[in-house]
Amino acid sequence: DYIANIPLADRFRFIGGAEAETTSVDVSGVDESATAGALFGVVEAEPLDRLVLTAGARRDEFSNFEGATTARVAAAWSGIEGWVLRASWGEGFRAPTLFELNFDQFGIAPNPDLRPERARGIDAGIERRLGGDDPFLTARATFFQTKVRSQIDFDLARNGFFNIDRTRARGVEVEIDWRLAQTLRASAAYTLTDAIDQGAGTELLRTPRHKGTAVLDWTPAPALALSASVIV
């Protein structure tokens, strides 16, 4: 991997890089390998005080699939003390893994016809900070929606991995982070998600409608940290 951070001018900078990886699988008599590489670049600008805009693009190439170009734009505004507004739009791409293409055990059949996932999503949120530059309390609320074409899923009734033509996940996430003392911090998050198979009009499996977490972190000494968490 390689990443470069280049200032272009006052309040402008460019972040770019490249990455590459090779994966292999040897299962059920199948010995396959694949190589993937990507180039990406992001331009970040602050045209006004407390307004940050970003725009980026990424190009992925694969040895076993056609390449794909994706983009993302985002904005964050903190013009009111203690408040932050955020919004973004982006695209995503995921090629099937070699495991998903070739796994052949326990009644699961390989599916060499799996197609890559392509996604588009938006989100918008608000953040409240109390306590100045070192806030003791931070609360966030975010609305999100993602639409995916050819989403990769798994079902034993269909003998393994397959593509869902069109899916949509929409919901709200709320988070809170509270510093109770210098050595004690608590955080909690809750997500409500409505995820459906748009073609069948049914809920997506393995996507919980309600999800919550709570974490308590205690650092009694610089070399000692204790944590307890609950996930529901």
PDB file of N, CA and C in Angstrom, residues 51-92:
ATOM      1  N   LEU A  51     -16.188  25.031   7.160  1.00  0.00           N
ATOM      2  CA  LEU A  51     -16.853  24.231   6.135  1.00  0.00           C
ATOM      3  C   LEU A  51     -15.793  23.428   5.389  1.00  0.00           C
ATOM      4  N   VAL A  52     -15.901  22.102   5.464  1.00  0.00           N
ATOM      5  CA  VAL A  52     -14.944  21.207   4.812  1.00  0.00           C
ATOM      6  C   VAL A  52     -15.678  20.386   3.757  1.00  0.00           C
ATOM      7  N   LEU A  53     -15.169  20.429   2.521  1.00  0.00           N
ATOM      8  CA  LEU A  53     -15.736  19.666   1.415  1.00  0.00           C
ATOM      9  C   LEU A  53     -14.706  18.654   0.929  1.00  0.00           C
ATOM     10  N   THR A  54     -15.149  17.457   0.610  1.00  0.00           N
ATOM     11  CA  THR A  54     -14.250  16.441   0.078  1.00  0.00           C
ATOM     12  C   THR A  54     -14.890  15.784  -1.141  1.00  0.00           C
ATOM     13  N   ALA A  55     -14.049  15.404  -2.091  1.00  0.00           N
ATOM     14  CA  ALA A  55     -14.495  14.680  -3.283  1.00  0.00           C
ATOM     15  C   ALA A  55     -13.403  13.696  -3.656  1.00  0.00           C
ATOM     16  N   GLY A  56     -13.810  12.481  -3.948  1.00  0.00           N
ATOM     17  CA  GLY A  56     -12.811  11.467  -4.244  1.00  0.00           C
ATOM     18  C   GLY A  56     -13.290  10.458  -5.265  1.00  0.00           C
ATOM     19  N   ALA A  57     -12.334   9.741  -5.827  1.00  0.00           N
ATOM     20  CA  ALA A  57     -12.637   8.684  -6.791  1.00  0.00           C
ATOM     21  C   ALA A  57     -11.665   7.535  -6.566  1.00  0.00           C
ATOM     22  N   ARG A  58     -12.106   6.351  -6.959  1.00  0.00           N
ATOM     23  CA  ARG A  58     -11.297   5.147  -6.779  1.00  0.00           C
ATOM     24  C   ARG A  58     -11.489   4.236  -7.994  1.00  0.00           C
ATOM     25  N   ARG A  59     -10.399   3.662  -8.470  1.00  0.00           N
ATOM     26  CA  ARG A  59     -10.449   2.708  -9.574  1.00  0.00           C
ATOM     27  C   ARG A  59      -9.888   1.369  -9.101  1.00  0.00           C
ATOM     28  N   ASP A  60     -10.722   0.335  -9.176  1.00  0.00           N
ATOM     29  CA  ASP A  60     -10.322  -1.017  -8.791  1.00  0.00           C
ATOM     30  C   ASP A  60     -10.181  -1.886 -10.031  1.00  0.00           C
ATOM     31  N   GLU A  61      -9.144  -2.698 -10.053  1.00  0.00           N
ATOM     32  CA  GLU A  61      -8.929  -3.666 -11.128  1.00  0.00           C
ATOM     33  C   GLU A  61      -8.753  -5.052 -10.516  1.00  0.00           C
ATOM     34  N   PHE A  62      -9.283  -6.056 -11.213  1.00  0.00           N
ATOM     35  CA  PHE A  62      -9.259  -7.425 -10.713  1.00  0.00           C
ATOM     36  C   PHE A  62      -8.791  -8.364 -11.816  1.00  0.00           C
ATOM     37  N   SER A  63      -8.099  -9.421 -11.425  1.00  0.00           N
ATOM     38  CA  SER A  63      -7.641 -10.400 -12.410  1.00  0.00           C
ATOM     39  C   SER A  63      -8.772 -11.290 -12.892  1.00  0.00           C
ATOM     40  N   ASN A  64      -9.853 -11.399 -12.110  1.00  0.00           N
ATOM     41  CA  ASN A  64     -10.947 -12.308 -12.476  1.00  0.00           C
ATOM     42  C   ASN A  64     -12.284 -11.601 -12.683  1.00  0.00           C
ATOM     43  N   PHE A  65     -12.318 -10.258 -12.637  1.00  0.00           N
ATOM     44  CA  PHE A  65     -13.537  -9.495 -12.891  1.00  0.00           C
ATOM     45  C   PHE A  65     -13.174  -8.201 -13.605  1.00  0.00           C
ATOM     46  N   GLU A  66     -14.170  -7.602 -14.242  1.00  0.00           N
ATOM     47  CA  GLU A  66     -13.952  -6.292 -14.844  1.00  0.00           C
ATOM     48  C   GLU A  66     -13.723  -5.250 -13.752  1.00  0.00           C
ATOM     49  N   GLY A  67     -12.957  -4.228 -14.074  1.00  0.00           N
ATOM     50  CA  GLY A  67     -12.685  -3.179 -13.114  1.00  0.00           C
ATOM     51  C   GLY A  67     -13.892  -2.278 -12.897  1.00  0.00           C
ATOM     52  N   ALA A  68     -13.794  -1.419 -11.885  1.00  0.00           N
ATOM     53  CA  ALA A  68     -14.899  -0.521 -11.548  1.00  0.00           C
ATOM     54  C   ALA A  68     -14.348   0.789 -11.007  1.00  0.00           C
ATOM     55  N   THR A  69     -15.055   1.878 -11.310  1.00  0.00           N
ATOM     56  CA  THR A  69     -14.724   3.201 -10.792  1.00  0.00           C
ATOM     57  C   THR A  69     -15.844   3.672  -9.885  1.00  0.00           C
ATOM     58  N   THR A  70     -15.494   4.135  -8.693  1.00  0.00           N
ATOM     59  CA  THR A  70     -16.481   4.625  -7.737  1.00  0.00           C
ATOM     60  C   THR A  70     -16.086   6.023  -7.276  1.00  0.00           C
ATOM     61  N   ALA A  71     -17.069   6.765  -6.762  1.00  0.00           N
ATOM     62  CA  ALA A  71     -16.835   8.147  -6.341  1.00  0.00           C
ATOM     63  C   ALA A  71     -17.525   8.417  -5.013  1.00  0.00           C
ATOM     64  N   ARG A  72     -17.088   9.482  -4.348  1.00  0.00           N
ATOM     65  CA  ARG A  72     -17.700   9.894  -3.083  1.00  0.00           C
ATOM     66  C   ARG A  72     -17.526  11.393  -2.910  1.00  0.00           C
ATOM     67  N   VAL A  73     -18.563  12.064  -2.391  1.00  0.00           N
ATOM     68  CA  VAL A  73     -18.485  13.474  -2.021  1.00  0.00           C
ATOM     69  C   VAL A  73     -19.058  13.628  -0.614  1.00  0.00           C
ATOM     70  N   ALA A  74     -18.523  14.587   0.134  1.00  0.00           N
ATOM     71  CA  ALA A  74     -18.973  14.775   1.511  1.00  0.00           C
ATOM     72  C   ALA A  74     -18.790  16.228   1.913  1.00  0.00           C
ATOM     73  N   ALA A  75     -19.549  16.632   2.929  1.00  0.00           N
ATOM     74  CA  ALA A  75     -19.454  17.991   3.467  1.00  0.00           C
ATOM     75  C   ALA A  75     -19.663  17.947   4.971  1.00  0.00           C
ATOM     76  N   ALA A  76     -18.936  18.819   5.680  1.00  0.00           N
ATOM     77  CA  ALA A  76     -19.093  18.953   7.131  1.00  0.00           C
ATOM     78  C   ALA A  76     -19.032  20.432   7.484  1.00  0.00           C
ATOM     79  N   TRP A  77     -19.994  20.879   8.277  1.00  0.00           N
ATOM     80  CA  TRP A  77     -20.073  22.293   8.671  1.00  0.00           C
ATOM     81  C   TRP A  77     -20.190  22.385  10.181  1.00  0.00           C
ATOM     82  N   SER A  78     -19.307  23.196  10.786  1.00  0.00           N
ATOM     83  CA  SER A  78     -19.309  23.389  12.238  1.00  0.00           C
ATOM     84  C   SER A  78     -19.364  24.875  12.565  1.00  0.00           C
ATOM     85  N   GLY A  79     -20.237  25.597  11.868  1.00  0.00           N
ATOM     86  CA  GLY A  79     -20.320  27.044  12.018  1.00  0.00           C
ATOM     87  C   GLY A  79     -20.928  27.515  13.317  1.00  0.00           C
ATOM     88  N   ILE A  80     -21.640  26.651  14.022  1.00  0.00           N
ATOM     89  CA  ILE A  80     -22.211  26.995  15.323  1.00  0.00           C
ATOM     90  C   ILE A  80     -21.431  26.246  16.389  1.00  0.00           C
ATOM     91  N   GLU A  81     -20.951  26.957  17.389  1.00  0.00           N
ATOM     92  CA  GLU A  81     -20.114  26.361  18.424  1.00  0.00           C
ATOM     93  C   GLU A  81     -20.799  25.154  19.055  1.00  0.00           C
ATOM     94  N   GLY A  82     -20.091  24.030  19.038  1.00  0.00           N
ATOM     95  CA  GLY A  82     -20.610  22.822  19.674  1.00  0.00           C
ATOM     96  C   GLY A  82     -21.486  21.967  18.785  1.00  0.00           C
ATOM     97  N   TRP A  83     -21.707  22.391  17.533  1.00  0.00           N
ATOM     98  CA  TRP A  83     -22.565  21.634  16.621  1.00  0.00           C
ATOM     99  C   TRP A  83     -21.803  21.302  15.341  1.00  0.00           C
ATOM    100  N   VAL A  84     -22.070  20.130  14.772  1.00  0.00           N
ATOM    101  CA  VAL A  84     -21.492  19.728  13.490  1.00  0.00           C
ATOM    102  C   VAL A  84     -22.592  19.093  12.646  1.00  0.00           C
ATOM    103  N   LEU A  85     -22.700  19.544  11.398  1.00  0.00           N
ATOM    104  CA  LEU A  85     -23.620  18.944  10.435  1.00  0.00           C
ATOM    105  C   LEU A  85     -22.795  18.229   9.370  1.00  0.00           C
ATOM    106  N   ARG A  86     -23.205  17.007   9.020  1.00  0.00           N
ATOM    107  CA  ARG A  86     -22.467  16.226   8.033  1.00  0.00           C
ATOM    108  C   ARG A  86     -23.423  15.630   7.008  1.00  0.00           C
ATOM    109  N   ALA A  87     -22.933  15.435   5.789  1.00  0.00           N
ATOM    110  CA  ALA A  87     -23.698  14.748   4.748  1.00  0.00           C
ATOM    111  C   ALA A  87     -22.717  14.167   3.741  1.00  0.00           C
ATOM    112  N   SER A  88     -23.104  13.044   3.129  1.00  0.00           N
ATOM    113  CA  SER A  88     -22.235  12.445   2.120  1.00  0.00           C
ATOM    114  C   SER A  88     -23.047  11.601   1.152  1.00  0.00           C
ATOM    115  N   TRP A  89     -22.478  11.410  -0.021  1.00  0.00           N
ATOM    116  CA  TRP A  89     -23.011  10.511  -1.050  1.00  0.00           C
ATOM    117  C   TRP A  89     -21.845   9.712  -1.590  1.00  0.00           C
ATOM    118  N   GLY A  90     -22.058   8.427  -1.794  1.00  0.00           N
ATOM    119  CA  GLY A  90     -20.953   7.622  -2.274  1.00  0.00           C
ATOM    120  C   GLY A  90     -21.394   6.361  -2.986  1.00  0.00           C
ATOM    121  N   GLU A  91     -20.448   5.795  -3.726  1.00  0.00           N
ATOM    122  CA  GLU A  91     -20.659   4.543  -4.443  1.00  0.00           C
ATOM    123  C   GLU A  91     -19.727   3.481  -3.872  1.00  0.00           C
ATOM    124  N   GLY A  92     -20.124   2.228  -4.046  1.00  0.00           N
ATOM    125  CA  GLY A  92     -19.304   1.127  -3.573  1.00  0.00           C
ATOM    126  C   GLY A  92     -19.290  -0.015  -4.572  1.00  0.00           C
TER     127      GLY A  92
END
